[in-house]
PDB file of C-alpha atoms in Angstrom:
ATOM      1  CA  MET A   1       0.000   0.000   0.000  1.00  0.00           C
ATOM      2  CA  ALA A   2       1.307   3.465  -0.926  1.00  0.00           C
ATOM      3  CA  VAL A   3       2.206   5.812   1.915  1.00  0.00           C
ATOM      4  CA  LEU A   4      -0.455   8.547   1.953  1.00  0.00           C
ATOM      5  CA  TYR A   5       1.913  11.515   1.876  1.00  0.00           C
ATOM      6  CA  ARG A   6       3.547  10.119  -1.256  1.00  0.00           C
ATOM      7  CA  LYS A   7       0.271   9.106  -2.857  1.00  0.00           C
ATOM      8  CA  TYR A   8      -1.230  12.565  -2.398  1.00  0.00           C
ATOM      9  CA  ARG A   9       1.879  14.698  -2.848  1.00  0.00           C
ATOM     10  CA  PRO A  10       1.026  17.524  -5.289  1.00  0.00           C
ATOM     11  CA  GLN A  11       2.068  16.648  -8.857  1.00  0.00           C
ATOM     12  CA  VAL A  12       0.762  19.755 -10.676  1.00  0.00           C
ATOM     13  CA  PHE A  13       0.196  23.342  -9.540  1.00  0.00           C
ATOM     14  CA  ALA A  14      -3.565  22.739  -9.200  1.00  0.00           C
ATOM     15  CA  ASP A  15      -2.852  20.195  -6.426  1.00  0.00           C
ATOM     16  CA  VAL A  16      -0.942  22.658  -4.217  1.00  0.00           C
ATOM     17  CA  VAL A  17      -2.804  23.768  -1.095  1.00  0.00           C
ATOM     18  CA  GLY A  18      -2.620  27.210   0.497  1.00  0.00           C
ATOM     19  CA  GLN A  19      -0.014  28.938  -1.702  1.00  0.00           C
ATOM     20  CA  ALA A  20      -2.238  30.586  -4.348  1.00  0.00           C
ATOM     21  CA  PRO A  21      -0.251  33.851  -4.860  1.00  0.00           C
ATOM     22  CA  ILE A  22       3.021  31.944  -5.367  1.00  0.00           C
ATOM     23  CA  ILE A  23       1.419  29.455  -7.754  1.00  0.00           C
ATOM     24  CA  ALA A  24      -0.180  32.245  -9.801  1.00  0.00           C
ATOM     25  CA  THR A  25       3.157  34.052 -10.175  1.00  0.00           C
ATOM     26  CA  LEU A  26       5.071  30.909 -11.159  1.00  0.00           C
ATOM     27  CA  LYS A  27       2.427  29.848 -13.681  1.00  0.00           C
ATOM     28  CA  GLN A  28       2.540  33.289 -15.257  1.00  0.00           C
ATOM     29  CA  ALA A  29       6.337  33.132 -15.563  1.00  0.00           C
ATOM     30  CA  VAL A  30       6.087  29.706 -17.225  1.00  0.00           C
ATOM     31  CA  ALA A  31       3.300  30.812 -19.563  1.00  0.00           C
ATOM     32  CA  ARG A  32       5.333  33.855 -20.643  1.00  0.00           C
ATOM     33  CA  LYS A  33       8.460  31.714 -21.002  1.00  0.00           C
ATOM     34  CA  SER A  34      10.296  34.115 -18.718  1.00  0.00           C
ATOM     35  CA  PRO A  35      11.348  32.183 -15.611  1.00  0.00           C
ATOM     36  CA  SER A  36      13.906  33.633 -13.234  1.00  0.00           C
ATOM     37  CA  HIS A  37      17.331  31.989 -13.375  1.00  0.00           C
ATOM     38  CA  ALA A  38      17.180  31.455  -9.600  1.00  0.00           C
ATOM     39  CA  TYR A  39      14.496  31.245  -6.921  1.00  0.00           C
ATOM     40  CA  VAL A  40      14.527  31.071  -3.134  1.00  0.00           C
ATOM     41  CA  PHE A  41      11.602  29.184  -1.592  1.00  0.00           C
ATOM     42  CA  THR A  42      11.454  29.831   2.135  1.00  0.00           C
ATOM     43  CA  GLY A  43       9.024  28.720   4.815  1.00  0.00           C
ATOM     44  CA  SER A  44       8.490  26.182   7.568  1.00  0.00           C
ATOM     45  CA  ARG A  45       8.582  22.436   6.962  1.00  0.00           C
ATOM     46  CA  GLY A  46       5.672  20.823   5.154  1.00  0.00           C
ATOM     47  CA  VAL A  47       4.316  23.887   3.329  1.00  0.00           C
ATOM     48  CA  GLY A  48       5.177  22.659  -0.166  1.00  0.00           C
ATOM     49  CA  LYS A  49       8.560  24.164  -1.057  1.00  0.00           C
ATOM     50  CA  THR A  50      10.122  21.041  -2.561  1.00  0.00           C
ATOM     51  CA  SER A  51       6.854  19.870  -4.127  1.00  0.00           C
ATOM     52  CA  VAL A  52       6.403  23.240  -5.860  1.00  0.00           C
ATOM     53  CA  ALA A  53      10.054  23.156  -6.968  1.00  0.00           C
ATOM     54  CA  ARG A  54       9.477  19.790  -8.683  1.00  0.00           C
ATOM     55  CA  ILE A  55       6.243  20.988 -10.258  1.00  0.00           C
ATOM     56  CA  LEU A  56       8.056  24.084 -11.559  1.00  0.00           C
ATOM     57  CA  ALA A  57      10.688  21.775 -13.093  1.00  0.00           C
ATOM     58  CA  LYS A  58       7.837  19.902 -14.820  1.00  0.00           C
ATOM     59  CA  ALA A  59       6.194  23.104 -16.050  1.00  0.00           C
ATOM     60  CA  LEU A  60       9.459  24.435 -17.486  1.00  0.00           C
ATOM     61  CA  ASN A  61      10.112  21.207 -19.394  1.00  0.00           C
ATOM     62  CA  CYS A  62       6.626  19.874 -20.202  1.00  0.00           C
ATOM     63  CA  PRO A  63       5.925  19.907 -23.969  1.00  0.00           C
ATOM     64  CA  ASN A  64       2.163  20.122 -23.286  1.00  0.00           C
ATOM     65  CA  VAL A  65       2.145  22.965 -20.750  1.00  0.00           C
ATOM     66  CA  LYS A  66      -1.079  25.034 -20.807  1.00  0.00           C
ATOM     67  CA  ALA A  67      -1.392  28.425 -19.104  1.00  0.00           C
ATOM     68  CA  GLY A  68       1.712  27.584 -17.076  1.00  0.00           C
ATOM     69  CA  GLU A  69       0.363  24.252 -15.814  1.00  0.00           C
ATOM     70  CA  PRO A  70       2.251  21.030 -16.661  1.00  0.00           C
ATOM     71  CA  CYS A  71       0.122  18.220 -18.096  1.00  0.00           C
ATOM     72  CA  GLY A  72       1.349  15.711 -15.499  1.00  0.00           C
ATOM     73  CA  VAL A  73       1.053  12.745 -17.875  1.00  0.00           C
ATOM     74  CA  CYS A  74       3.661  13.216 -20.625  1.00  0.00           C
ATOM     75  CA  GLU A  75       6.988  11.393 -20.666  1.00  0.00           C
ATOM     76  CA  THR A  76       8.771  14.385 -19.094  1.00  0.00           C
ATOM     77  CA  CYS A  77       6.256  14.870 -16.270  1.00  0.00           C
ATOM     78  CA  VAL A  78       6.203  11.142 -15.465  1.00  0.00           C
ATOM     79  CA  ALA A  79      10.024  10.967 -15.484  1.00  0.00           C
ATOM     80  CA  ILE A  80      10.207  13.856 -12.989  1.00  0.00           C
ATOM     81  CA  THR A  81       7.555  12.253 -10.779  1.00  0.00           C
ATOM     82  CA  GLU A  82       9.518   8.989 -10.799  1.00  0.00           C
ATOM     83  CA  GLY A  83      12.884  10.714 -10.216  1.00  0.00           C
ATOM     84  CA  LYS A  84      14.257   9.604 -13.594  1.00  0.00           C
ATOM     85  CA  PHE A  85      14.578  12.949 -15.380  1.00  0.00           C
ATOM     86  CA  LEU A  86      18.245  13.598 -16.164  1.00  0.00           C
ATOM     87  CA  ASP A  87      17.875  17.387 -16.294  1.00  0.00           C
ATOM     88  CA  LEU A  88      16.563  17.678 -12.735  1.00  0.00           C
ATOM     89  CA  LEU A  89      19.204  17.481 -10.017  1.00  0.00           C
ATOM     90  CA  GLU A  90      18.165  17.538  -6.365  1.00  0.00           C
ATOM     91  CA  VAL A  91      20.776  18.108  -3.691  1.00  0.00           C
ATOM     92  CA  ASP A  92      20.274  17.913   0.058  1.00  0.00           C
ATOM     93  CA  ALA A  93      22.560  20.631   1.386  1.00  0.00           C
ATOM     94  CA  ALA A  94      22.281  19.185   4.897  1.00  0.00           C
ATOM     95  CA  SER A  95      24.478  16.262   3.833  1.00  0.00           C
ATOM     96  CA  ASN A  96      26.387  17.991   1.019  1.00  0.00           C
ATOM     97  CA  THR A  97      27.658  21.133   2.716  1.00  0.00           C
ATOM     98  CA  GLY A  98      31.149  21.482   1.250  1.00  0.00           C
ATOM     99  CA  VAL A  99      32.617  23.492  -1.583  1.00  0.00           C
ATOM    100  CA  ASP A 100      33.519  20.279  -3.449  1.00  0.00           C
ATOM    101  CA  ASN A 101      29.828  19.290  -3.489  1.00  0.00           C
ATOM    102  CA  VAL A 102      28.889  22.646  -5.027  1.00  0.00           C
ATOM    103  CA  ARG A 103      31.753  22.470  -7.537  1.00  0.00           C
ATOM    104  CA  GLU A 104      30.500  19.052  -8.636  1.00  0.00           C
ATOM    105  CA  LEU A 105      27.045  20.575  -9.079  1.00  0.00           C
ATOM    106  CA  ILE A 106      28.487  23.468 -11.097  1.00  0.00           C
ATOM    107  CA  GLU A 107      30.158  20.967 -13.428  1.00  0.00           C
ATOM    108  CA  HIS A 108      26.660  19.823 -14.423  1.00  0.00           C
ATOM    109  CA  VAL A 109      25.607  23.431 -15.084  1.00  0.00           C
ATOM    110  CA  ARG A 110      28.003  23.698 -18.013  1.00  0.00           C
ATOM    111  CA  PHE A 111      26.269  21.012 -20.029  1.00  0.00           C
ATOM    112  CA  SER A 112      23.116  21.659 -22.035  1.00  0.00           C
ATOM    113  CA  PRO A 113      19.931  19.787 -21.100  1.00  0.00           C
ATOM    114  CA  THR A 114      19.723  16.248 -22.498  1.00  0.00           C
ATOM    115  CA  GLN A 115      15.990  15.560 -22.106  1.00  0.00           C
ATOM    116  CA  GLY A 116      14.305  18.907 -21.560  1.00  0.00           C
ATOM    117  CA  VAL A 117      14.498  22.633 -22.240  1.00  0.00           C
ATOM    118  CA  TYR A 118      15.972  23.569 -18.852  1.00  0.00           C
ATOM    119  CA  LYS A 119      18.349  21.946 -16.391  1.00  0.00           C
ATOM    120  CA  VAL A 120      16.772  22.522 -12.983  1.00  0.00           C
ATOM    121  CA  PHE A 121      18.820  22.371  -9.794  1.00  0.00           C
ATOM    122  CA  ILE A 122      16.939  22.063  -6.492  1.00  0.00           C
ATOM    123  CA  ILE A 123      19.098  22.626  -3.420  1.00  0.00           C
ATOM    124  CA  ASP A 124      17.133  21.719  -0.286  1.00  0.00           C
ATOM    125  CA  GLU A 125      18.070  23.183   3.114  1.00  0.00           C
ATOM    126  CA  VAL A 126      20.458  25.493   1.255  1.00  0.00           C
ATOM    127  CA  HIS A 127      21.231  27.417   4.468  1.00  0.00           C
ATOM    128  CA  MET A 128      23.395  24.434   5.529  1.00  0.00           C
ATOM    129  CA  LEU A 129      26.068  25.163   2.892  1.00  0.00           C
ATOM    130  CA  SER A 130      29.472  26.275   4.118  1.00  0.00           C
ATOM    131  CA  LYS A 131      30.769  29.788   3.386  1.00  0.00           C
ATOM    132  CA  PRO A 132      33.174  28.558   0.646  1.00  0.00           C
ATOM    133  CA  ALA A 133      30.287  26.584  -0.887  1.00  0.00           C
ATOM    134  CA  PHE A 134      28.105  29.712  -0.947  1.00  0.00           C
ATOM    135  CA  ASN A 135      30.938  31.637  -2.615  1.00  0.00           C
ATOM    136  CA  ALA A 136      31.244  28.981  -5.318  1.00  0.00           C
ATOM    137  CA  LEU A 137      27.465  29.007  -5.845  1.00  0.00           C
ATOM    138  CA  LEU A 138      27.414  32.805  -6.013  1.00  0.00           C
ATOM    139  CA  LYS A 139      29.712  32.859  -9.037  1.00  0.00           C
ATOM    140  CA  THR A 140      27.309  30.632 -10.944  1.00  0.00           C
ATOM    141  CA  LEU A 141      24.252  32.654  -9.878  1.00  0.00           C
ATOM    142  CA  GLU A 142      25.966  35.828 -11.134  1.00  0.00           C
ATOM    143  CA  GLU A 143      26.515  34.410 -14.629  1.00  0.00           C
ATOM    144  CA  PRO A 144      24.115  31.502 -15.103  1.00  0.00           C
ATOM    145  CA  PRO A 145      23.762  29.739 -18.463  1.00  0.00           C
ATOM    146  CA  LEU A 146      20.412  30.466 -20.137  1.00  0.00           C
ATOM    147  CA  HIS A 147      19.351  26.819 -19.904  1.00  0.00           C
ATOM    148  CA  THR A 148      19.603  26.567 -16.093  1.00  0.00           C
ATOM    149  CA  VAL A 149      17.213  27.350 -13.261  1.00  0.00           C
ATOM    150  CA  PHE A 150      18.228  27.132  -9.598  1.00  0.00           C
ATOM    151  CA  ILE A 151      15.645  26.623  -6.841  1.00  0.00           C
ATOM    152  CA  LEU A 152      17.030  27.097  -3.348  1.00  0.00           C
ATOM    153  CA  ALA A 153      14.749  25.849  -0.574  1.00  0.00           C
ATOM    154  CA  THR A 154      15.268  26.784   3.063  1.00  0.00           C
ATOM    155  CA  THR A 155      13.530  26.809   6.425  1.00  0.00           C
ATOM    156  CA  GLU A 156      16.033  29.386   7.753  1.00  0.00           C
ATOM    157  CA  ILE A 157      16.264  32.272   5.281  1.00  0.00           C
ATOM    158  CA  TYR A 158      18.192  34.448   7.747  1.00  0.00           C
ATOM    159  CA  LYS A 159      21.189  32.107   7.374  1.00  0.00           C
ATOM    160  CA  LEU A 160      21.520  32.793   3.646  1.00  0.00           C
ATOM    161  CA  PRO A 161      24.077  35.427   2.602  1.00  0.00           C
ATOM    162  CA  LEU A 162      22.425  38.588   1.273  1.00  0.00           C
ATOM    163  CA  THR A 163      24.563  38.258  -1.858  1.00  0.00           C
ATOM    164  CA  ILE A 164      22.776  34.980  -2.653  1.00  0.00           C
ATOM    165  CA  ILE A 165      19.273  36.302  -1.861  1.00  0.00           C
ATOM    166  CA  SER A 166      19.834  39.421  -3.974  1.00  0.00           C
ATOM    167  CA  ARG A 167      20.414  37.271  -7.068  1.00  0.00           C
ATOM    168  CA  THR A 168      17.213  35.277  -6.712  1.00  0.00           C
ATOM    169  CA  GLN A 169      13.460  35.757  -6.838  1.00  0.00           C
ATOM    170  CA  ARG A 170      12.186  35.106  -3.321  1.00  0.00           C
ATOM    171  CA  PHE A 171       8.922  33.383  -2.420  1.00  0.00           C
ATOM    172  CA  ASP A 172       7.754  33.125   1.196  1.00  0.00           C
ATOM    173  CA  PHE A 173       5.534  30.073   1.677  1.00  0.00           C
ATOM    174  CA  ARG A 174       2.794  30.618   4.247  1.00  0.00           C
ATOM    175  CA  PRO A 175       1.913  28.130   6.982  1.00  0.00           C
ATOM    176  CA  LEU A 176      -1.277  26.287   6.041  1.00  0.00           C
ATOM    177  CA  SER A 177      -4.462  27.470   7.726  1.00  0.00           C
ATOM    178  CA  HIS A 178      -6.689  25.095   9.712  1.00  0.00           C
ATOM    179  CA  ALA A 179      -9.296  25.477   6.949  1.00  0.00           C
ATOM    180  CA  ASN A 180      -6.752  24.460   4.274  1.00  0.00           C
ATOM    181  CA  VAL A 181      -5.656  21.400   6.236  1.00  0.00           C
ATOM    182  CA  ALA A 182      -9.207  20.332   7.137  1.00  0.00           C
ATOM    183  CA  ALA A 183     -10.435  20.650   3.533  1.00  0.00           C
ATOM    184  CA  HIS A 184      -7.464  18.678   2.237  1.00  0.00           C
ATOM    185  CA  LEU A 185      -7.860  15.937   4.858  1.00  0.00           C
ATOM    186  CA  LYS A 186     -11.547  15.704   4.009  1.00  0.00           C
ATOM    187  CA  ASP A 187     -10.681  15.286   0.332  1.00  0.00           C
ATOM    188  CA  VAL A 188      -8.081  12.582   1.060  1.00  0.00           C
ATOM    189  CA  ALA A 189     -10.496  10.754   3.372  1.00  0.00           C
ATOM    190  CA  LYS A 190     -13.149  10.788   0.649  1.00  0.00           C
ATOM    191  CA  LYS A 191     -10.729   9.380  -1.951  1.00  0.00           C
ATOM    192  CA  GLU A 192      -9.600   6.696   0.516  1.00  0.00           C
ATOM    193  CA  LYS A 193     -13.249   5.889   1.358  1.00  0.00           C
ATOM    194  CA  LEU A 194     -12.680   6.680   5.028  1.00  0.00           C
ATOM    195  CA  THR A 195     -15.381   7.991   7.332  1.00  0.00           C
ATOM    196  CA  VAL A 196     -14.197  10.897   9.461  1.00  0.00           C
ATOM    197  CA  GLU A 197     -16.118  13.174  11.794  1.00  0.00           C
ATOM    198  CA  GLU A 198     -16.270  16.904  11.020  1.00  0.00           C
ATOM    199  CA  ASP A 199     -14.532  17.738  14.336  1.00  0.00           C
TER     200      ASP A 199
END
């Protein structure tokens, strides 16, 4: 049996709960074919930063994108969902903090995409990078290749150097309201054929 949080993890922008202004802005950027070269997604755990980053990677590379929304069913979208898309690199900065880890990442930046239009780099918990690692990343953010998009996700924005933040488009993810959570739980319960009380 599939774990519920994986089964119901948002796969397209329409699935994302409680982040409407961010979703609207990202969809517009995709629709206009004018994404930023780098984003910072900040907010507490569990608000959708990494999920939205993956959906953005789909939207930027989906051949059937409509009004900024990825189709979710094409070969590209399915490959990203299954973690098999070669032009999406996800790095956990909590366990890859050093300058050598960032240099290895930058090596990938040089190469053009092999499957999609953009190479997308998601760096989770980016605030954990060392100072030399941030300096190495900064050089790439200052002169990024046209085919790359960086998405830096963090729960502790105040730990990021201002030089990094100033070269990105920042999105602050809001904590989910009780109404958002209750409505989503009700929807999941209905799909799972579970009976739950309103309280």
